[in-house]
XYZ file of C-alpha atoms in Angstrom:
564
model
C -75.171 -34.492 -0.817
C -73.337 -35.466 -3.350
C -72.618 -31.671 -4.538
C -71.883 -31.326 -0.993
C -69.274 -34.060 -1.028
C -67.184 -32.893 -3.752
C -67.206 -29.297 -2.900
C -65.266 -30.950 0.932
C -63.405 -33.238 -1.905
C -62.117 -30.401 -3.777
C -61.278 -28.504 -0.692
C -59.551 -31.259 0.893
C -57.524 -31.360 -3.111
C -56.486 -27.957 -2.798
C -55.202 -28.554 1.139
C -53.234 -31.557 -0.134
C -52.104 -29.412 -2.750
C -51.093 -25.872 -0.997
C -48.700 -28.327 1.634
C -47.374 -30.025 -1.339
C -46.406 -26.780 -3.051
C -45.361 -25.237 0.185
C -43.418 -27.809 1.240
C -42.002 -28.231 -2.329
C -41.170 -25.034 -2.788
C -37.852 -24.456 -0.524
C -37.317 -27.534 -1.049
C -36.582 -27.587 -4.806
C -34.948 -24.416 -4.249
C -32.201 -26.199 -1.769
C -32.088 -29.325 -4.169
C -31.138 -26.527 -7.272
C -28.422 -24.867 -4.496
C -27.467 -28.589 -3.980
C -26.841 -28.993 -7.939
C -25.531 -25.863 -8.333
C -22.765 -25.921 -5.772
C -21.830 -29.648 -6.173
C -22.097 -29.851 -9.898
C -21.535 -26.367 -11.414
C -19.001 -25.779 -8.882
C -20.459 -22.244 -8.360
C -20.835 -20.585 -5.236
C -22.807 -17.088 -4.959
C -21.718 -14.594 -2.237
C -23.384 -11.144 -1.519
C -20.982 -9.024 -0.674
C -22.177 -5.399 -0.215
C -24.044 -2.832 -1.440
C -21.057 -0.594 -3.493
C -19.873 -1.934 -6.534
C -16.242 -2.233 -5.992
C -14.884 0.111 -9.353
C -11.260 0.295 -7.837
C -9.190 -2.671 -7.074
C -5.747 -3.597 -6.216
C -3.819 -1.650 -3.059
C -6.680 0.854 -2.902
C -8.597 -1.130 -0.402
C -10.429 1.600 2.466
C -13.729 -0.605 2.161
C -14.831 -3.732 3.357
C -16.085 -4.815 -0.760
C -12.836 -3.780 -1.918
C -10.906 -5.932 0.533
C -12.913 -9.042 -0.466
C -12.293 -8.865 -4.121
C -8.708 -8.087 -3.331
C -7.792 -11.257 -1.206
C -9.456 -13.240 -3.712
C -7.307 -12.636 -6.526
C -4.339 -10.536 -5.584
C -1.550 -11.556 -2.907
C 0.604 -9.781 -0.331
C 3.966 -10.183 0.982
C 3.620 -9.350 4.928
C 1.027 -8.146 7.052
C -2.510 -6.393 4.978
C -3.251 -3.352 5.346
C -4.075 -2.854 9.502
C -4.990 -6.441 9.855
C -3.021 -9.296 11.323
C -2.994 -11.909 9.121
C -0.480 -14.193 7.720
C 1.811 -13.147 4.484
C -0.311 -14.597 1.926
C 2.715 -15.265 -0.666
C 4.700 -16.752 2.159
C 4.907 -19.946 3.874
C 5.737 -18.191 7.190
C 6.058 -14.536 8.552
C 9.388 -13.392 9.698
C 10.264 -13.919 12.952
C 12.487 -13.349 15.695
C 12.734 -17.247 17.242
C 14.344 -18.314 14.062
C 16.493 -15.476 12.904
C 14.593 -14.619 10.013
C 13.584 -11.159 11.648
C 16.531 -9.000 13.327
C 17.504 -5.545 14.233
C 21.155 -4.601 13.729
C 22.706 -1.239 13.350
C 24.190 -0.362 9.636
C 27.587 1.129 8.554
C 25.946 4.907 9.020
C 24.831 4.241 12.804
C 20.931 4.065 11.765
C 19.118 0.482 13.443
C 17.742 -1.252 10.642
C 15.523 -4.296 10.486
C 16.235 -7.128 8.690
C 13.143 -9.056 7.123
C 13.434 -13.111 5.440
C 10.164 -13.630 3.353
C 10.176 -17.357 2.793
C 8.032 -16.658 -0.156
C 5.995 -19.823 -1.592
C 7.490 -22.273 -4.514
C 5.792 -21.476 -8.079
C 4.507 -18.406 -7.785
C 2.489 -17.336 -11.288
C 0.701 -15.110 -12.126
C -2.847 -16.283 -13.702
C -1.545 -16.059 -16.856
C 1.621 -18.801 -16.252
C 3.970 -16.013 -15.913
C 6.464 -16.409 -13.128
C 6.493 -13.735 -10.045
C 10.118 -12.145 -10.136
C 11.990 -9.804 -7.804
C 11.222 -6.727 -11.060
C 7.139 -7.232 -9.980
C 7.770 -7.118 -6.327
C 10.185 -3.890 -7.097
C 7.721 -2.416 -9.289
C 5.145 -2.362 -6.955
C 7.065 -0.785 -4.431
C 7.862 1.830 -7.210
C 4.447 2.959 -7.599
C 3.675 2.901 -3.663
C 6.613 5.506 -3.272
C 5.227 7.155 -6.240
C 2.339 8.807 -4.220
C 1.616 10.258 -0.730
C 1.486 7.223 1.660
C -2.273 7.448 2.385
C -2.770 6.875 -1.233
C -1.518 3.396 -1.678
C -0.261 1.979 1.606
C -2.342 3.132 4.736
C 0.278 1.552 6.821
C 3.136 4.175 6.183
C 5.753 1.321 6.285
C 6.493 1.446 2.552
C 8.325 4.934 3.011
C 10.830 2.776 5.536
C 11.914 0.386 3.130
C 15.797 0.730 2.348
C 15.900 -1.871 -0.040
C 14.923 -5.659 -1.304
C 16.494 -8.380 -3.428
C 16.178 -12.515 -3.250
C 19.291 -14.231 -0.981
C 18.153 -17.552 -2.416
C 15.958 -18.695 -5.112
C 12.580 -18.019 -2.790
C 13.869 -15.705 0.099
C 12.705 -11.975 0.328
C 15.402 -10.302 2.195
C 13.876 -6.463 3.157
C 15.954 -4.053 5.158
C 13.370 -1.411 7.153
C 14.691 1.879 8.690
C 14.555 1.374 12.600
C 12.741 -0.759 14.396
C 9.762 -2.875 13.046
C 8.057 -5.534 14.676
C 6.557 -8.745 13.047
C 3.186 -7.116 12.891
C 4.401 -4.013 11.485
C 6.024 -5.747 7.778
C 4.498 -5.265 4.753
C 5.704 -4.828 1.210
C 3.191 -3.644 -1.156
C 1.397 -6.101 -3.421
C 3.369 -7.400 -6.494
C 2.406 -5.603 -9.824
C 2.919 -7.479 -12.947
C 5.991 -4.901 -14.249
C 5.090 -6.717 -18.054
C 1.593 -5.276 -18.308
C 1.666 -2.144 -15.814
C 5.000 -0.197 -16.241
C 4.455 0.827 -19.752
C 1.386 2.310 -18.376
C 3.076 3.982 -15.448
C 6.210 5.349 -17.301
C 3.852 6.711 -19.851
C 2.226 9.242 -16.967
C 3.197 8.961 -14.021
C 0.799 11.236 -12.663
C -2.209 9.685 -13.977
C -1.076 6.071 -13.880
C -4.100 4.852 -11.186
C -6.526 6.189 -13.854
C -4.776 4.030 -16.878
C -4.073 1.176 -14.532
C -5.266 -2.042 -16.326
C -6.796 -2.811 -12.389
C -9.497 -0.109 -13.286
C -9.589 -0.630 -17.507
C -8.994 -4.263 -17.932
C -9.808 -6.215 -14.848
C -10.134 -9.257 -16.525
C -6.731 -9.667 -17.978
C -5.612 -13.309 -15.969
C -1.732 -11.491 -15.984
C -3.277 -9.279 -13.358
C -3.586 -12.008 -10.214
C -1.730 -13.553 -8.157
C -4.641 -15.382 -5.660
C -7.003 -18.232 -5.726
C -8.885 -16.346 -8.216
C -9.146 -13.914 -11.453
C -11.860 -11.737 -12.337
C -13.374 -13.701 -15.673
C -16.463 -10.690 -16.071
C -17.604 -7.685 -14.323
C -21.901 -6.699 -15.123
C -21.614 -2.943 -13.132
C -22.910 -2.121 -10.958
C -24.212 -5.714 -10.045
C -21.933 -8.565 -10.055
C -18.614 -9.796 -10.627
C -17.748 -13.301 -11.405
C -14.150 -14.800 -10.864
C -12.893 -18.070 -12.147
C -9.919 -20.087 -10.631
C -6.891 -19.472 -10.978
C -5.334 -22.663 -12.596
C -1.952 -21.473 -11.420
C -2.389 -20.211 -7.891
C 0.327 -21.500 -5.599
C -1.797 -22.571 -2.852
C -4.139 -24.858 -2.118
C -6.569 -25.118 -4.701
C -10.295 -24.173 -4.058
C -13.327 -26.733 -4.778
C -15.187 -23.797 -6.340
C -14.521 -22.805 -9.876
C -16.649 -19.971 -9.530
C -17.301 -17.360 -7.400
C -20.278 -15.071 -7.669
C -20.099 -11.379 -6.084
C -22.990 -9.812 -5.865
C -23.780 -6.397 -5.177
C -27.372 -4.947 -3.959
C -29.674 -4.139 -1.315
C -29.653 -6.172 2.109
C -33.455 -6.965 1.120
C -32.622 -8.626 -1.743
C -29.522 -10.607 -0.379
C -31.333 -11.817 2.622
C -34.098 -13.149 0.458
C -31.621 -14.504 -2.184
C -30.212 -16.966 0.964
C -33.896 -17.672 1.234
C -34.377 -18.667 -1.998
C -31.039 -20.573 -2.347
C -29.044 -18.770 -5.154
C -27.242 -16.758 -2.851
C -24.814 -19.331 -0.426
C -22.937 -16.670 2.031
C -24.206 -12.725 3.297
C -21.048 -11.663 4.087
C -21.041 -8.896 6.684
C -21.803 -6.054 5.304
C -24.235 -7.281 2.798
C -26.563 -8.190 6.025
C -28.226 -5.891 8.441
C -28.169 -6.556 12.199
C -31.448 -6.929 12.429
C -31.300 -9.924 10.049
C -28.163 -11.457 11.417
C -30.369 -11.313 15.054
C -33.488 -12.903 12.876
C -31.593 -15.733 11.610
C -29.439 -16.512 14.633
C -32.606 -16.857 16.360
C -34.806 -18.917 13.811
C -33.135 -20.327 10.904
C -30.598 -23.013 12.483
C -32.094 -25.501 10.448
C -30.938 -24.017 6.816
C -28.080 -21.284 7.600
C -25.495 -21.013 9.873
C -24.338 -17.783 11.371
C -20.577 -17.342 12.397
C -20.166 -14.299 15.162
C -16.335 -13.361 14.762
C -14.787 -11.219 17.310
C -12.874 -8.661 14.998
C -10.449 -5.273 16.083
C -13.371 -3.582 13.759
C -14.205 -0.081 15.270
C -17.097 1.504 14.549
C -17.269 4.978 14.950
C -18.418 8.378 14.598
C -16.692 10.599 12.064
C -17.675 14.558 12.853
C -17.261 17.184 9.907
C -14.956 19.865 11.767
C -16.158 22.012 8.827
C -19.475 21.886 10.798
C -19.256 24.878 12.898
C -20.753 23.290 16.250
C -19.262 19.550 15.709
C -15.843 21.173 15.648
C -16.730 22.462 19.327
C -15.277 19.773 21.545
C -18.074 20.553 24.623
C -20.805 19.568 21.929
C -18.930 16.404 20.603
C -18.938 15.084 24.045
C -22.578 15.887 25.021
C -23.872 14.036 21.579
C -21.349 10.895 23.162
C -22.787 10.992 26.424
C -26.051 10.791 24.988
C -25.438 7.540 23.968
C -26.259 4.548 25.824
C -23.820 2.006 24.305
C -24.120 -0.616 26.298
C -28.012 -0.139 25.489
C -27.197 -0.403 21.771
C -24.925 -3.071 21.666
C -27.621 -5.640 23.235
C -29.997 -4.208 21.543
C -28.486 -3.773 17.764
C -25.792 -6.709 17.835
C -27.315 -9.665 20.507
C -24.430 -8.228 22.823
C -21.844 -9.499 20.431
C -19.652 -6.282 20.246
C -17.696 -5.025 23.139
C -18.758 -1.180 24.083
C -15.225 0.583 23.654
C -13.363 2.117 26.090
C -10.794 3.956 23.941
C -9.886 3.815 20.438
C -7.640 0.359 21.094
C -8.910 -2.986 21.932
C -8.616 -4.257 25.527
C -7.221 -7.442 24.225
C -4.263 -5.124 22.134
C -0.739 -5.134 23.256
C -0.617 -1.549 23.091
C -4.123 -0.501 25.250
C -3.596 0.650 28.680
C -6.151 2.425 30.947
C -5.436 6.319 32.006
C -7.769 8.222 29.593
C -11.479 9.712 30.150
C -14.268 7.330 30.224
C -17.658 8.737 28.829
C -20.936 6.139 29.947
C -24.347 7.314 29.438
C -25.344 10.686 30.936
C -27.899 12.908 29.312
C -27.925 15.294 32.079
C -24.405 16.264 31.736
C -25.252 16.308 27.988
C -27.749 18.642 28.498
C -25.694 20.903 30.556
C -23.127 21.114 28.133
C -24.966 21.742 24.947
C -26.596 25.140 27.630
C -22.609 25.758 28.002
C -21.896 25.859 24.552
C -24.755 28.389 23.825
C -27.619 25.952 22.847
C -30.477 26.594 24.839
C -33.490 24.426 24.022
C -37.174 26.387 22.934
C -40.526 25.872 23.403
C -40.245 23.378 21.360
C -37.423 21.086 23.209
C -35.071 22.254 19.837
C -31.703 23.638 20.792
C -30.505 26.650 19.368
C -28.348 29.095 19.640
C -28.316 32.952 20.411
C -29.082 33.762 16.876
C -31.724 31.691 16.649
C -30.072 28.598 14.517
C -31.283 25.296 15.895
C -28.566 22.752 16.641
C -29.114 20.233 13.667
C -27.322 17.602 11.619
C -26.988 14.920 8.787
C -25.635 11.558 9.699
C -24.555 9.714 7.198
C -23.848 5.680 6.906
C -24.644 2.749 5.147
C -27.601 0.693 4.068
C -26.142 -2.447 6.417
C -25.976 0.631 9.234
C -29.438 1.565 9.187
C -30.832 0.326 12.544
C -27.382 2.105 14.219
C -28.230 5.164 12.578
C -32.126 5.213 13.399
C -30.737 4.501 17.232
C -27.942 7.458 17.150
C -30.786 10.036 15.949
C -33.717 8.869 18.429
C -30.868 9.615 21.365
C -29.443 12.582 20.003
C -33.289 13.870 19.414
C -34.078 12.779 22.882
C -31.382 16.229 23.812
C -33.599 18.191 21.038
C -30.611 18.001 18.148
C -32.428 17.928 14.420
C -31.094 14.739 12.853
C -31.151 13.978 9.244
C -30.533 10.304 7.935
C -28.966 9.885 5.061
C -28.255 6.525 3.066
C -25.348 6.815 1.278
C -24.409 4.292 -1.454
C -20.764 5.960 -1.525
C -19.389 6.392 1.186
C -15.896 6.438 0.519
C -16.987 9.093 -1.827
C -18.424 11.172 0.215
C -15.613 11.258 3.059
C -12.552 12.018 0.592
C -15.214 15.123 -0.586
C -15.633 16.138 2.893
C -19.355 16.718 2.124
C -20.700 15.434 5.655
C -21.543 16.386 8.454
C -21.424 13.122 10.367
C -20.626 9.537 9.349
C -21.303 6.531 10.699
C -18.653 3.986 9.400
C -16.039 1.509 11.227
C -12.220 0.825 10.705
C -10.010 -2.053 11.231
C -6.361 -2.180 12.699
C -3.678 -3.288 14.932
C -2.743 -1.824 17.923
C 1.149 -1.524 16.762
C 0.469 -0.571 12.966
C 0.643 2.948 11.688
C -2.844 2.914 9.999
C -4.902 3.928 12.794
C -2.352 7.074 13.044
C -3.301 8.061 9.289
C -6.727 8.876 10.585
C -5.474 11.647 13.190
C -2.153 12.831 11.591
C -2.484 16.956 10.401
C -0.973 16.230 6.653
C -3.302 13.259 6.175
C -6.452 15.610 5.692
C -8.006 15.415 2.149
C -6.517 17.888 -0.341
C -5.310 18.249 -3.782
C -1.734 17.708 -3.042
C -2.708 14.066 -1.941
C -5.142 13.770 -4.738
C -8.384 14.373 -1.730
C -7.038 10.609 -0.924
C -5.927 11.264 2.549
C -7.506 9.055 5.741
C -7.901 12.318 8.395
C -11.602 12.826 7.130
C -12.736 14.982 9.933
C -10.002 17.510 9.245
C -8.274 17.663 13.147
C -4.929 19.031 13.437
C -3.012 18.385 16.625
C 0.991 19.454 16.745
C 0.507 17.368 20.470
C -0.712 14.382 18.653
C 1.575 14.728 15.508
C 4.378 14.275 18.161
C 2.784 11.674 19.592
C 2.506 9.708 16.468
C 6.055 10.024 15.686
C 6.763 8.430 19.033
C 4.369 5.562 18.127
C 6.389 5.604 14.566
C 9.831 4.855 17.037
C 8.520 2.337 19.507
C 10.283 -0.688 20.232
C 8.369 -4.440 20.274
C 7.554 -4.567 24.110
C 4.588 -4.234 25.626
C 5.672 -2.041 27.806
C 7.197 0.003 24.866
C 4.403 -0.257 22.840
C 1.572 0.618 25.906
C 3.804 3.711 26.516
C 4.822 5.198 23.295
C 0.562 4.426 22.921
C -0.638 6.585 25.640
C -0.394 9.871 24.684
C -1.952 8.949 21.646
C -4.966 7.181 23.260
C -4.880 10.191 26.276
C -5.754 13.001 23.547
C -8.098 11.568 21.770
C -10.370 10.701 24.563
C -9.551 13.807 26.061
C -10.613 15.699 22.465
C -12.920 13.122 20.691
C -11.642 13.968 17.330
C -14.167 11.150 16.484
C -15.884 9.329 18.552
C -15.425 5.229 19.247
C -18.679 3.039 19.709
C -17.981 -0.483 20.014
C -15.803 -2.955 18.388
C -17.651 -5.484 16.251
C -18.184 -9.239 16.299
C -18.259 -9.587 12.454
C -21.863 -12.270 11.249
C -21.824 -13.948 8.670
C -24.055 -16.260 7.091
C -23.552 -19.408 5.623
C -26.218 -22.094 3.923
C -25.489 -24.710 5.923
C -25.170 -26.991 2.719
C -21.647 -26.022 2.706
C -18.785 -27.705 4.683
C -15.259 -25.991 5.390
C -16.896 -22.413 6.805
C -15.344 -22.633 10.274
C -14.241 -19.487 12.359
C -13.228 -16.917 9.994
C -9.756 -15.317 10.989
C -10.250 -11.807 11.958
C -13.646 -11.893 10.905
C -12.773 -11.877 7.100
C -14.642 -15.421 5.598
C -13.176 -15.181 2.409
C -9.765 -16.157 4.051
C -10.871 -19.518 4.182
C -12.812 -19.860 0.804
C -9.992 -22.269 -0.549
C -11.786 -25.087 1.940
C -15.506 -24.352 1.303
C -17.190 -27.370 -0.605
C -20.248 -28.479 -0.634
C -21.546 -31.374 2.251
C -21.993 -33.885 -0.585
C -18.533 -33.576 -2.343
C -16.002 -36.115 -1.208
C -12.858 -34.952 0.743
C -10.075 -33.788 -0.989
């Protein structure tokens, strides 16, 4: 009995034990978060999985874009999203005079810009912002091809800048711009980066101190500097002690840079605070929408995002437009966005949101419809075999790589089963670069998204015939697929004239949106409702605007600190 007794005694120990432990275990993890965020003043973010090498204007990813409006700052609208100026107390605007369109001495309209720029600007090394940095950065953009350094095209308009008072931007624009169409680029320290430039001009983005010396304070003009860089892994910013604005809690932020396993289980653990959205895969956003209310929040953010289908025209049957629309009606969107995104993102109808000034109806629709898939691919010459492959008459079998990202993985498993279920061959391929691999061309099909404004010329760089990669542009232009259109170069150039209406906008629009659902230079999936997730020990993480969190990282704090 009494061996009997403490074998249940040591049993019952251990019980006591394996609750304590597993009840201990999160929760010491949450109490070190706790310390961590209240008393280090540290928060960790995991941003993506590409290590963001370049910095500064050359944002085309989502990584880049998040170190960028951390610790630089722009003077009008950024880059194809519509968002405040960030160096400005107010955008220019019509209602007060401090946006107008007149017409100049030589007959020519011009618009007439008033940046009421914000009092102390410095950059993180003291150093006051003058009119020769603002000038200087505008002398680089015009230095290369406009897809290099400003997607949006407007920096070619600019006529000229100077200050009318001590903190007023006055920018004249050739023709007609509206409030969402102004942007200056970004404000280069002229001290630290013109030697540099004047030295080469040619090879100045390769000598930049924004790709040697990232570290150098002189560099920033946002919330935050970079303090150290550990490639291809993490980047740690400090604050900026003389940022302009409001002044963030956090002294530190953490970026960190790896697998979605590993940042999904880092939020588990507690040293990682915020997945940002394309650190997290849908199938984990779904997973802790679902079950985790308790320790995270997750923020759904309707966004202008597009994701869509990039096709190789280098690819001898992708550049065939009766196969490009059999592999789209082969998709059942509506399908994948319950299924992949909890019917957050809206199936698209075009290549412009519904909710954008600019949309109108008028084009071809494609919904799901294998048959006519089917009957297409026959058309086209690709017959299936015994097998259910397609091929052709010389016996090649219709097949494919697509291409996307490890955050993409469950979109690009889906896209393969449906284009399998017509007997294509699909590849899948990860890619860890895949900026990389569109300015080499060396894809067949990628899997990616884009974000813009309906009255911006960025989405335009995509389609335009001199914005295909090649050495005269440095392989840095945006038309990846390689399309040529004289019809749609025209109608770009009428987009380019448009006045501020919606009626001017939704008809100098519709040609635009007309031929490319008529065409399907690429092909338009859904846009997204941007997740991210937040531990829920941290206060201040409300809506994101335009699904970008890091907007609002100057009023994160943790739920213990006291209000500021």
């Amino acid at each position: 009995m009494t061996g009997r007794r403490a074998i249940l005694l040591l049993g019952r120990l251990l019980s006591v034990l394996l609750l304590f432990l597993a009840w201990s275990g999160p929760g010491m993890a949450e109490d070190d978060q706790s310390r961590r965020l209240l008393e280090e003043k540290r928060v960790v973010l995991a941003v993506d999985n590409i290590y963001p090498f370049t910095h500064s204007s050359l944002i085309y990813t989502q990584q880049q874009a998040t170190l960028f409006r951390l610790t630089q700052g722009v003077i009008g609208r950024m880059h194809g999203e519509l968002i405040a100026c960030s160096l400005c107390t107010q955008m220019p605007n019509a209602l007060d005079g401090s946006l107008t369109t007149f017409q100049d001495e030589k007959g020519r309209l011009v618009t007439r810009a008033l940046f009421p720029l914000l009092p102390n600007l410095r950059w993180g090394d003291g150093t006051p912002l003058d009119i020769g940095d603002i000038e200087f950065g505008l002398k680089v953009a015009r230095r290369f091809p406009p897809q290099v350094l400003d997607t949006t095209g407007i920096t070619s308009r600019i006529l000229s800048m100077r200050m009318v008072e001590e903190r007023r931007l006055e920018v004249l624009y050739d023709g007609v711009l509206c409030k969402e169409q102004l942007f200056v680029p970004p404000p280069l320290p002229r001290r630290l980066e013109e030697p540099l430039f004047d030295a080469d001009p040619a090879t100045y983005l390769d000598r930049s101190l924004y790709f040697r010396e990232r570290n150098n304070p002189g560099l920033y003009l946002g919330p935050y500097i970079i303090e150290s860089e550990t490639a291809p892994k993490q980047i740690r910013l400090r604050r900026n002690r003389f940022f302009a604005g409001p002044a963030p809690y956090f002294d530190h932020v953490d970026l960190l840079f790896g697998s979605a396993a590993d940042a999904e289980q880092g939020l588990l653990d507690g040293t990682i605070d915020v997945l940002l959205p394309k650190s997290v895969r849908e199938e984990a956003l779904i997973r802790f929408t679902k079950e985790r209310r308790d320790r995270f929040k997750v923020i759904w953010s309707p966004s202008s995002t597009l994701t869509w289908l990039t096709p190789n025209f280098n690819h001898s049957a992708l550049a065939d437009r009766p196969v490009r629309e059999a592999l789209y009606l082969a998709l059942d969107r509506d399908a994948m966005v319950q299924n992949l995104t909890l019917g957050t993102s809206l199936v698209a109808p075009g290549y412009l949101h519904p909710g954008l000034p600019a949309y109108t109806a008028g084009f071809p629709r494609y919904g799901y419809d294998p048959a006519r898939a089917g009957a297409l691919l026959d058309q086209a010459g690709w017959h299936r075999d015994k097998m259910g492959l397609r091929r052709n008459s010389a016996g090649q079998p219709l097949q494919m790589t697509l291409s996307y990202r490890a955050g993409d993985r469950s979109v690009g498993q889906a896209l393969a089963n449906a284009w399998r279920a017509i007997g294509m061959e699909i590849t899948l391929k990860e890619e860890t670069d895949i900026i990389g691999v569109f300015r080499s061309r060396s894809f067949d099909m990628v899997l990616s998204s884009v974000t813009y404004v309906a009255n911006s010329p960025s989405m335009p760089q995509y389609f335009v015939s001199n914005a295909v990669p090649n050495e005269k542009n440095g392989m840095r232009g945006l038309n990846f697929t390689g399309y040529r259109s004289a019809s749609l170069d025209r109608s770009l150039e009428r987009i380019d004239k448009a006045g501020c209406t919606r009626d001017d906008l939704r008809v100098a629009w519709l040609g635009f949106q007309q031929e490319l659902m008529a065409d399907l230079p690429r092909m338009p999936l859904w846009f997204n409702s941007l997740g991210t997730v937040f531990t829920s020990r941290l206060d201040g993480v409300g809506n994101p605007p335009f699904g970008d969190p890091v907007l609002t990282i100057t009023r994160w704090r943790p739920k213990t600190a006291p209000s500021p």
